[in-house]
Short mmCIF file of C-alpha atoms and ligand atoms in Angstrom, two decimals:
data_model
loop_
_atom_site.label_atom_id
_atom_site.label_comp_id
_atom_site.label_asym_id
_atom_site.label_seq_id
_atom_site.Cartn_x
_atom_site.Cartn_y
_atom_site.Cartn_z
CA MET A 1 -0.03 0.11 0.07
CA SER A 2 1.25 3.35 -0.84
CA GLY A 3 0.34 6.76 0.29
CA THR A 4 0.79 9.01 3.46
CA GLU A 5 1.68 7.09 6.65
CA VAL A 6 -0.83 7.07 9.51
CA ASP A 7 -0.82 5.19 12.60
CA TYR A 8 -4.42 3.66 12.06
CA LEU A 9 -7.41 3.45 9.65
CA ILE A 10 -10.46 2.65 11.57
CA THR A 11 -13.12 1.28 9.33
CA GLY A 12 -16.72 0.32 9.82
CA ASP A 13 -20.03 -0.29 7.85
CA TYR A 14 -21.00 3.09 9.48
CA VAL A 15 -18.92 5.92 10.77
CA VAL A 16 -21.33 7.96 12.89
CA THR A 17 -19.54 11.26 13.37
CA MET A 18 -22.08 13.24 15.53
CA GLU A 19 -21.06 16.38 13.44
CA PRO A 20 -23.95 18.74 13.11
CA GLY A 21 -25.54 18.14 9.65
CA LEU A 22 -23.39 15.28 8.58
CA GLU A 23 -25.13 11.95 8.01
CA PRO A 24 -23.43 8.67 9.01
CA LEU A 25 -20.62 7.59 6.49
CA VAL A 26 -21.51 4.24 4.82
CA ASN A 27 -18.31 2.02 4.60
CA GLY A 28 -16.50 4.89 6.15
CA ALA A 29 -12.99 5.13 7.71
CA VAL A 30 -11.13 7.36 10.22
CA ALA A 31 -7.44 8.01 9.91
CA VAL A 32 -5.52 8.65 13.12
CA THR A 33 -2.10 9.84 13.54
CA GLY A 34 -0.78 10.47 17.08
CA GLU A 35 -3.37 11.70 19.35
CA LYS A 36 -5.52 13.24 16.36
CA ILE A 37 -7.93 12.31 13.85
CA THR A 38 -6.19 13.06 10.35
CA GLU A 39 -9.19 12.67 8.07
CA ILE A 40 -12.63 11.05 7.80
CA GLY A 41 -13.97 9.61 4.48
CA THR A 42 -15.00 6.42 2.78
CA TYR A 43 -12.83 3.49 3.15
CA GLU A 44 -12.26 3.38 -0.58
CA ALA A 45 -10.95 6.91 -0.58
CA LEU A 46 -8.81 6.89 2.56
CA SER A 47 -7.42 3.42 1.89
CA ARG A 48 -5.99 4.80 -1.41
CA LYS A 49 -4.76 7.96 0.26
CA TYR A 50 -3.10 6.71 3.44
CA LYS A 51 -0.69 3.82 4.40
CA PRO A 52 -1.85 2.79 7.98
CA GLY A 53 0.32 1.14 10.54
CA ARG A 54 -2.87 -0.82 11.55
CA ILE A 55 -6.27 -1.32 10.27
CA LEU A 56 -8.97 -1.65 12.94
CA GLY A 57 -12.80 -2.29 12.67
CA GLY A 58 -14.02 -3.64 9.23
CA LYS A 59 -17.23 -5.47 8.24
CA GLY A 60 -19.95 -5.75 10.69
CA ARG A 61 -18.45 -2.82 12.77
CA ALA A 62 -19.63 0.86 13.43
CA VAL A 63 -17.55 3.60 14.59
CA ILE A 64 -18.90 6.26 17.04
CA PRO A 65 -17.12 9.07 19.27
CA GLY A 66 -16.40 7.98 22.79
CA LEU A 67 -19.29 8.39 25.16
CA ILE A 68 -18.96 10.86 27.81
CA ASN A 69 -20.22 10.69 31.23
CA THR A 70 -20.82 14.07 32.66
CA HIS A 71 -21.53 13.25 36.34
CA THR A 72 -20.07 10.54 38.53
CA HIS A 73 -18.19 9.73 41.59
CA ALA A 74 -16.27 6.94 40.01
CA ALA A 75 -14.58 5.62 43.18
CA MET A 76 -17.96 4.73 44.62
CA VAL A 77 -17.80 1.40 42.52
CA TYR A 78 -16.58 -0.14 45.72
CA PHE A 79 -19.85 0.86 47.37
CA ARG A 80 -21.83 -0.73 44.50
CA GLY A 81 -24.82 -2.49 46.10
CA LEU A 82 -23.82 -1.62 49.69
CA ALA A 83 -27.03 -0.02 50.55
CA ASP A 84 -30.07 -0.13 47.96
CA ASP A 85 -33.89 0.53 48.18
CA LEU A 86 -33.65 3.70 50.43
CA PRO A 87 -34.48 7.38 50.18
CA LEU A 88 -31.65 9.57 49.18
CA LYS A 89 -31.21 11.28 52.74
CA GLU A 90 -31.24 7.88 54.61
CA TRP A 91 -29.05 6.32 52.03
CA LEU A 92 -26.36 9.14 52.07
CA GLU A 93 -26.34 10.00 55.86
CA GLY A 94 -27.14 6.41 57.08
CA TYR A 95 -24.79 4.35 54.87
CA ILE A 96 -22.66 6.15 52.11
CA TRP A 97 -21.14 9.04 54.29
CA PRO A 98 -20.29 6.64 57.13
CA ALA A 99 -18.78 4.23 54.78
CA GLU A 100 -16.78 7.07 53.13
CA GLY A 101 -15.65 8.40 56.34
CA LYS A 102 -14.40 4.86 57.34
CA TRP A 103 -12.65 3.75 54.23
CA LEU A 104 -11.51 6.53 52.03
CA SER A 105 -7.79 6.73 51.60
CA ASP A 106 -5.47 7.20 48.68
CA GLU A 107 -5.07 3.50 48.42
CA PHE A 108 -8.86 2.79 48.37
CA VAL A 109 -9.65 5.39 45.88
CA SER A 110 -6.75 4.50 43.62
CA ASP A 111 -7.86 0.72 43.61
CA ALA A 112 -11.51 1.69 43.04
CA ILE A 113 -10.78 4.10 40.09
CA THR A 114 -8.86 1.23 38.40
CA LEU A 115 -11.91 -0.74 38.47
CA ALA A 116 -14.31 2.25 37.51
CA CYS A 117 -11.99 3.03 34.58
CA LEU A 118 -11.94 -0.67 33.62
CA GLU A 119 -15.77 -0.65 33.71
CA MET A 120 -16.36 2.71 31.97
CA MET A 121 -13.82 1.93 29.06
CA LEU A 122 -15.30 -1.60 28.36
CA ASN A 123 -18.70 0.23 28.17
CA GLY A 124 -17.34 2.77 25.64
CA ILE A 125 -16.92 5.62 27.95
CA THR A 126 -13.81 7.57 27.11
CA MET A 127 -14.11 10.55 29.39
CA TYR A 128 -15.87 11.17 32.60
CA ASN A 129 -16.62 14.17 34.80
CA ASP A 130 -16.05 13.30 38.62
CA MET A 131 -16.43 14.78 41.85
CA TYR A 132 -14.65 13.20 44.82
CA PHE A 133 -11.98 13.25 47.25
CA PHE A 134 -8.36 12.23 47.02
CA LYS A 135 -8.16 13.68 43.71
CA ASP A 136 -4.40 13.35 43.10
CA SER A 137 -4.91 9.45 43.30
CA ILE A 138 -7.91 9.60 40.88
CA ALA A 139 -5.95 11.70 38.47
CA LYS A 140 -2.88 9.45 38.53
CA THR A 141 -4.81 6.23 38.35
CA THR A 142 -7.00 7.58 35.42
CA ARG A 143 -3.89 8.73 33.58
CA ASP A 144 -2.37 5.29 34.06
CA MET A 145 -5.62 3.61 32.86
CA GLY A 146 -5.19 5.81 29.57
CA MET A 147 -8.66 7.46 30.23
CA ARG A 148 -9.68 11.09 30.17
CA VAL A 149 -11.20 12.80 33.09
CA VAL A 150 -12.48 16.24 34.23
CA LEU A 151 -11.70 16.08 37.84
CA GLY A 152 -13.40 18.44 40.33
CA ALA A 153 -12.06 18.63 43.84
CA GLY A 154 -15.01 18.08 46.15
CA ILE A 155 -15.87 20.93 48.54
CA LEU A 156 -18.24 20.79 51.56
CA ASP A 157 -18.89 22.69 54.76
CA PHE A 158 -18.43 19.66 56.95
CA PRO A 159 -15.38 17.42 57.78
CA THR A 160 -14.47 14.29 55.90
CA ALA A 161 -11.52 11.94 55.61
CA SER A 162 -10.31 14.60 53.07
CA ALA A 163 -10.41 17.93 54.89
CA ASN A 164 -11.68 19.52 58.07
CA ASN A 165 -13.51 22.57 56.77
CA ALA A 166 -14.54 24.65 53.69
CA ASP A 167 -11.17 26.59 53.66
CA GLU A 168 -9.28 23.57 53.79
CA TYR A 169 -11.15 21.85 50.85
CA LEU A 170 -10.81 25.05 48.98
CA SER A 171 -6.98 25.27 49.53
CA LYS A 172 -6.54 21.62 48.58
CA ALA A 173 -8.63 22.22 45.39
CA GLU A 174 -6.37 25.26 44.39
CA ASN A 175 -3.21 23.16 44.84
CA PHE A 176 -4.86 20.54 42.92
CA ILE A 177 -5.75 22.71 40.00
CA LYS A 178 -2.23 24.36 40.02
CA ASP A 179 -0.64 20.80 39.98
CA TRP A 180 -2.73 19.50 37.02
CA LEU A 181 -3.79 22.57 35.00
CA SER A 182 -1.53 21.70 32.14
CA SER A 183 0.45 18.77 33.13
CA ASP A 184 -1.29 15.88 31.40
CA SER A 185 -3.66 16.03 28.40
CA LEU A 186 -5.86 13.39 29.74
CA ILE A 187 -6.44 15.21 33.00
CA THR A 188 -8.55 18.55 33.55
CA PRO A 189 -8.85 19.78 37.03
CA ALA A 190 -12.30 21.48 38.05
CA VAL A 191 -14.01 22.82 41.18
CA SER A 192 -16.83 20.85 42.66
CA PRO A 193 -18.81 22.35 45.48
CA HIS A 194 -20.95 19.42 46.34
CA ALA A 195 -24.45 21.17 46.46
CA PRO A 196 -26.31 24.23 47.72
CA TYR A 197 -27.55 22.11 50.77
CA THR A 198 -23.88 21.11 51.77
CA CYS A 199 -22.33 24.42 50.88
CA SER A 200 -23.09 27.80 52.34
CA PRO A 201 -23.38 30.75 49.88
CA GLU A 202 -19.91 31.79 51.09
CA THR A 203 -18.45 28.70 50.29
CA LEU A 204 -20.27 28.52 46.75
CA LEU A 205 -18.96 31.99 46.06
CA LYS A 206 -15.29 31.06 47.10
CA ALA A 207 -15.62 27.94 44.77
CA LYS A 208 -16.87 30.10 42.15
CA ARG A 209 -13.86 32.64 42.49
CA LEU A 210 -11.54 29.58 42.18
CA SER A 211 -13.10 28.42 39.13
CA GLU A 212 -12.83 31.95 37.50
CA ARG A 213 -9.23 32.52 38.69
CA TYR A 214 -7.93 29.32 36.89
CA GLY A 215 -10.67 29.22 34.23
CA VAL A 216 -11.76 25.82 35.08
CA LEU A 217 -15.27 24.12 35.16
CA LEU A 218 -17.53 24.18 38.24
CA HIS A 219 -19.28 20.93 38.77
CA THR A 220 -22.30 20.66 41.44
CA HIS A 221 -25.39 18.89 42.38
CA LEU A 222 -28.50 20.90 41.79
CA SER A 223 -32.12 20.50 42.63
CA GLU A 224 -32.01 16.63 42.89
CA THR A 225 -34.81 16.08 45.39
CA GLN A 226 -37.99 17.90 46.37
CA HIS A 227 -36.62 17.71 49.92
CA GLU A 228 -33.73 19.93 48.66
CA VAL A 229 -35.98 22.48 47.02
CA ASP A 230 -37.96 22.71 50.22
CA ASP A 231 -34.87 23.07 52.49
CA ILE A 232 -33.32 25.70 50.10
CA THR A 233 -36.41 27.53 49.85
CA LYS A 234 -36.88 27.67 53.62
CA LEU A 235 -33.18 28.90 54.01
CA TYR A 236 -32.80 31.44 51.27
CA GLY A 237 -36.38 32.37 50.16
CA LYS A 238 -35.87 30.71 46.74
CA PRO A 239 -35.46 27.37 44.92
CA PRO A 240 -31.96 26.10 44.37
CA VAL A 241 -31.39 27.32 40.65
CA GLU A 242 -32.71 30.64 41.54
CA HIS A 243 -30.40 30.77 44.61
CA LEU A 244 -27.30 29.87 42.70
CA ASN A 245 -28.38 32.47 39.99
CA SER A 246 -28.75 35.30 42.54
CA LEU A 247 -25.32 34.51 43.90
CA GLY A 248 -23.90 35.01 40.38
CA ILE A 249 -22.64 31.41 40.10
CA LEU A 250 -24.43 30.22 36.89
CA ASP A 251 -22.86 30.45 33.55
CA ASN A 252 -21.51 28.35 30.73
CA THR A 253 -18.59 27.02 32.93
CA VAL A 254 -21.11 25.22 35.27
CA VAL A 255 -22.28 21.58 35.00
CA ALA A 256 -25.23 21.01 37.18
CA ALA A 257 -26.08 17.39 37.98
CA HIS A 258 -29.81 16.32 38.25
CA CYS A 259 -31.98 19.52 38.09
CA VAL A 260 -34.87 17.24 38.59
CA TRP A 261 -36.99 19.78 40.43
CA VAL A 262 -36.67 22.85 38.41
CA SER A 263 -39.47 25.37 37.53
CA ASP A 264 -40.22 26.77 34.23
CA LYS A 265 -38.63 30.04 35.35
CA GLU A 266 -35.46 27.99 36.52
CA ILE A 267 -35.37 26.16 33.01
CA ASP A 268 -35.31 29.69 31.50
CA ILE A 269 -32.46 30.58 33.97
CA LEU A 270 -30.39 27.46 33.11
CA SER A 271 -30.98 28.17 29.36
CA GLU A 272 -30.08 31.85 29.44
CA SER A 273 -27.09 31.35 31.59
CA GLY A 274 -25.73 28.46 29.48
CA VAL A 275 -25.43 25.83 32.32
CA SER A 276 -25.04 22.41 31.19
CA VAL A 277 -27.32 19.74 32.86
CA SER A 278 -26.19 16.13 33.58
CA HIS A 279 -29.24 14.05 33.45
CA CYS A 280 -28.73 11.01 35.73
CA VAL A 281 -32.10 9.05 34.91
CA GLU A 282 -31.03 5.83 36.48
CA SER A 283 -29.82 7.22 39.67
CA ASN A 284 -32.86 9.45 39.97
CA LEU A 285 -35.21 6.51 39.29
CA LYS A 286 -33.55 4.31 41.72
CA LEU A 287 -33.59 6.83 44.49
CA ALA A 288 -37.03 7.81 43.55
CA SER A 289 -35.79 11.48 43.38
CA GLY A 290 -37.90 12.19 40.43
CA ILE A 291 -37.85 12.63 36.75
CA ALA A 292 -36.00 15.67 35.40
CA PRO A 293 -37.96 17.74 32.77
CA VAL A 294 -35.51 16.90 30.08
CA VAL A 295 -37.85 17.57 27.16
CA PRO A 296 -38.77 21.09 28.32
CA MET A 297 -35.11 21.77 28.95
CA LEU A 298 -34.04 20.74 25.47
CA LYS A 299 -36.86 22.69 23.91
CA LYS A 300 -35.64 25.79 25.67
CA GLY A 301 -32.00 25.10 24.38
CA VAL A 302 -30.47 23.80 27.61
CA ASN A 303 -27.42 21.60 27.01
CA VAL A 304 -28.46 18.40 28.54
CA THR A 305 -26.06 15.35 28.76
CA PHE A 306 -25.80 12.06 30.47
CA GLY A 307 -24.29 11.07 33.77
CA THR A 308 -24.31 7.86 35.53
CA ASP A 309 -23.87 9.35 39.12
CA GLY A 310 -21.88 6.99 41.27
CA ALA A 311 -22.37 3.19 41.05
CA ALA A 312 -23.69 3.08 44.60
CA SER A 313 -27.03 4.66 43.28
CA ASN A 314 -27.08 3.50 39.84
CA ASN A 315 -25.65 0.54 40.12
CA ASP A 316 -23.21 0.70 37.19
CA LEU A 317 -21.31 3.01 34.97
CA ASP A 318 -23.12 2.54 31.52
CA ILE A 319 -24.13 5.31 29.17
CA PHE A 320 -25.96 2.82 26.96
CA THR A 321 -28.54 2.01 29.48
CA GLU A 322 -28.90 5.75 30.51
CA MET A 323 -29.63 6.49 26.64
CA SER A 324 -31.96 3.70 26.37
CA ILE A 325 -34.04 4.44 29.48
CA ALA A 326 -34.18 8.19 28.95
CA ALA A 327 -35.24 7.97 25.42
CA ARG A 328 -37.98 5.70 26.41
CA LEU A 329 -39.05 7.27 29.77
CA HIS A 330 -39.31 10.87 28.48
CA LYS A 331 -41.69 9.72 25.73
CA ALA A 332 -43.96 8.31 28.24
CA VAL A 333 -43.64 11.22 30.57
CA ASN A 334 -44.57 13.73 27.82
CA ASN A 335 -47.19 11.29 26.17
CA ASP A 336 -45.36 11.84 22.78
CA PRO A 337 -43.22 9.38 21.04
CA THR A 338 -41.64 11.81 18.98
CA VAL A 339 -39.61 13.60 21.69
CA LEU A 340 -36.00 12.73 22.77
CA THR A 341 -35.15 10.79 19.58
CA ALA A 342 -32.44 8.14 19.20
CA ARG A 343 -30.31 10.86 17.52
CA ASP A 344 -30.95 13.18 20.29
CA ALA A 345 -29.87 10.63 22.93
CA LEU A 346 -26.56 10.06 21.09
CA LYS A 347 -26.09 13.54 20.92
CA MET A 348 -26.53 14.03 24.52
CA ALA A 349 -23.99 11.29 25.06
CA THR A 350 -21.29 12.68 22.89
CA ILE A 351 -21.04 16.16 21.43
CA SER A 352 -23.27 17.79 24.14
CA GLY A 353 -21.07 16.03 26.76
CA ALA A 354 -18.02 17.49 25.34
CA LYS A 355 -19.58 20.95 25.24
CA ALA A 356 -20.59 20.59 28.90
CA LEU A 357 -17.10 19.89 29.79
CA GLY A 358 -15.74 22.69 27.66
CA LYS A 359 -14.11 20.27 25.15
CA SER A 360 -16.36 20.57 22.10
CA GLU A 361 -13.52 22.12 20.08
CA THR A 362 -11.37 18.95 20.57
CA LEU A 363 -13.82 16.11 21.56
CA GLY A 364 -17.46 14.70 21.20
CA SER A 365 -17.44 14.08 17.47
CA ILE A 366 -15.36 12.53 14.72
CA LYS A 367 -13.85 15.32 12.80
CA SER A 368 -10.37 15.88 11.22
CA GLY A 369 -8.16 17.66 13.82
CA LYS A 370 -10.15 16.57 16.74
CA LEU A 371 -8.66 14.20 19.32
CA ALA A 372 -8.99 10.43 18.49
CA ASP A 373 -11.38 9.29 21.28
CA LEU A 374 -13.38 6.45 19.35
CA VAL A 375 -15.49 3.48 19.90
CA ILE A 376 -15.74 0.46 17.61
CA LEU A 377 -19.12 -1.36 18.04
CA ASN A 378 -19.77 -4.95 17.03
CA LEU A 379 -23.01 -5.17 14.93
CA ASP A 380 -22.65 -8.93 14.24
CA LYS A 381 -25.11 -9.94 16.86
CA PRO A 382 -28.70 -11.51 16.68
CA HIS A 383 -30.19 -8.61 18.76
CA LEU A 384 -28.61 -6.01 16.45
CA THR A 385 -29.87 -7.85 13.18
CA PRO A 386 -31.45 -6.37 11.07
CA PHE A 387 -31.46 -2.57 11.29
CA TYR A 388 -32.68 0.19 9.15
CA ASP A 389 -31.33 3.30 11.27
CA ILE A 390 -27.92 3.14 13.02
CA TYR A 391 -29.01 5.72 15.75
CA SER A 392 -32.08 3.49 16.47
CA LEU A 393 -29.81 0.46 16.65
CA ILE A 394 -27.43 2.20 19.08
CA VAL A 395 -29.98 3.62 21.59
CA TYR A 396 -32.79 1.19 21.41
CA SER A 397 -31.02 -2.21 20.78
CA MET A 398 -27.39 -1.96 21.69
CA ARG A 399 -25.82 -2.92 24.96
CA ALA A 400 -22.52 -1.67 26.44
CA SER A 401 -21.31 -5.35 25.93
CA ASP A 402 -21.51 -4.69 22.20
CA VAL A 403 -18.37 -2.33 22.47
CA ASP A 404 -15.50 -4.18 20.80
CA THR A 405 -12.48 -1.70 20.83
CA VAL A 406 -11.74 1.65 22.41
CA MET A 407 -9.21 4.25 21.53
CA ILE A 408 -8.41 7.18 23.86
CA ASN A 409 -6.11 10.01 22.73
CA GLY A 410 -5.01 7.94 19.83
CA LYS A 411 -4.13 4.87 21.97
CA ILE A 412 -5.92 1.69 22.09
CA THR A 413 -7.19 0.84 25.60
CA VAL A 414 -9.50 -1.72 24.92
CA GLU A 415 -9.24 -4.26 21.85
CA ASN A 416 -11.64 -7.16 21.19
CA LYS A 417 -13.32 -6.52 24.52
CA THR A 418 -10.05 -6.86 26.56
CA CYS A 419 -8.50 -4.09 28.43
CA LEU A 420 -4.89 -3.61 27.25
CA MET A 421 -3.89 -1.31 30.14
CA LYS A 422 -4.04 -3.63 33.06
CA ASP A 423 -4.92 -7.20 33.79
CA GLU A 424 -8.66 -7.44 34.31
CA SER A 425 -8.57 -10.46 36.56
CA GLU A 426 -6.22 -8.63 39.09
CA ILE A 427 -8.59 -5.56 39.13
CA ILE A 428 -11.52 -7.62 39.95
CA GLU A 429 -9.67 -9.77 42.48
CA ARG A 430 -8.48 -6.54 44.25
CA ALA A 431 -12.16 -5.20 44.37
CA ARG A 432 -13.39 -8.44 46.02
CA TRP A 433 -10.57 -8.12 48.48
CA TRP A 434 -11.76 -4.67 49.51
CA LYS A 435 -15.38 -5.70 49.41
CA ASP A 436 -14.71 -8.60 51.95
CA ARG A 437 -13.13 -5.98 54.33
CA ILE A 438 -15.97 -3.42 53.83
CA ALA A 439 -18.85 -6.08 54.27
CA LEU A 440 -17.29 -7.57 57.38
CA GLU A 441 -17.02 -3.91 58.99
CA THR A 442 -20.56 -3.00 58.00
CA LYS A 443 -21.75 -6.09 59.68
CA ASN A 444 -20.10 -5.37 62.84
ZN1 LIG B 501 -23.74 12.74 42.29
#
């Protein structure tokens, strides 16, 4: 083969670019050199033009941009199933916060993140937006697993294993931002005040100043439960979105997780301020927090994306199920089968997710010059045969287990369903070792 050398030519029956206005390429190909996409086109054209080091994909495959999880606490995979079938307040205060108080350490978080990255990559997620503690361990482990993260240093008004008070969280957050701001292309630091019910207005404003000073994202929980709305309204005279808006916190550098209980007026505020919403449908359903008004938000132009939330309230890290459930649920809720189409759902999971995380210039769609975060899907399955529309297939029929190969930043991290970064059985064995210790202590 002659032509210009590239590292990879990734081919498929379909290349679903998620570029606005561009239909999926039939018998398409993506040329990749180094970290970036060199060109997209038909296999016929690109195979004549380029001499690839390797060809990936092929017949019976489809290529999509990597899926983006815009709200999680990835290290909570070790608390998966620790306490289920409880209301949010009881679940958090009775089980999750005590377990975190007892177990969180650099070692715990690092081991848990290894498992979370493995799970997410095998499920086709290439970037996640995290809010947690022991963030240096999260950053290092995520980098070692070859995965991309926007990582918000968690901030609260009360003590945890990570810090004693708001000022200590804030100063640790600032140090974290300084250390990671431009040190690794896979890691982007952010600020994460937990929620308006765990952070005073003063703490929220300090977090906002920090985000402005360093030009980083502010990631928070917002209007998750009716209980939160009642409490915040009682305290500040207005519901959570209005409360944050009156403090001057809301703009297009904010990712707000949940936004379940928002009024029409608050939807207008979210739209006008440019806040991105992370819709965590599975977590909201499981905790019976409610159903976010996603269709009204989309109609008003709010950038709505998907988050899994932590695996303790989900109980997995899988954007395929988020897409599938959301696309079905909101049709039923709105009594209208034409809303939240399959194409809308995949957009929320890719390019809208990249926009939320301030990365739409470099990620979220397949375009020459963008970073090569790509997923190859295996279409050769009975439950995927036949199909007439690739978006419908991905959202309504596909499972995360149909992910075959994952590339992040031009590097293959999963190939033929096998993680190339670390031995999978070792990661699972380690998770079971921690579980035995946690289960024993929880019983006592
Ligand atoms: Zn959360």
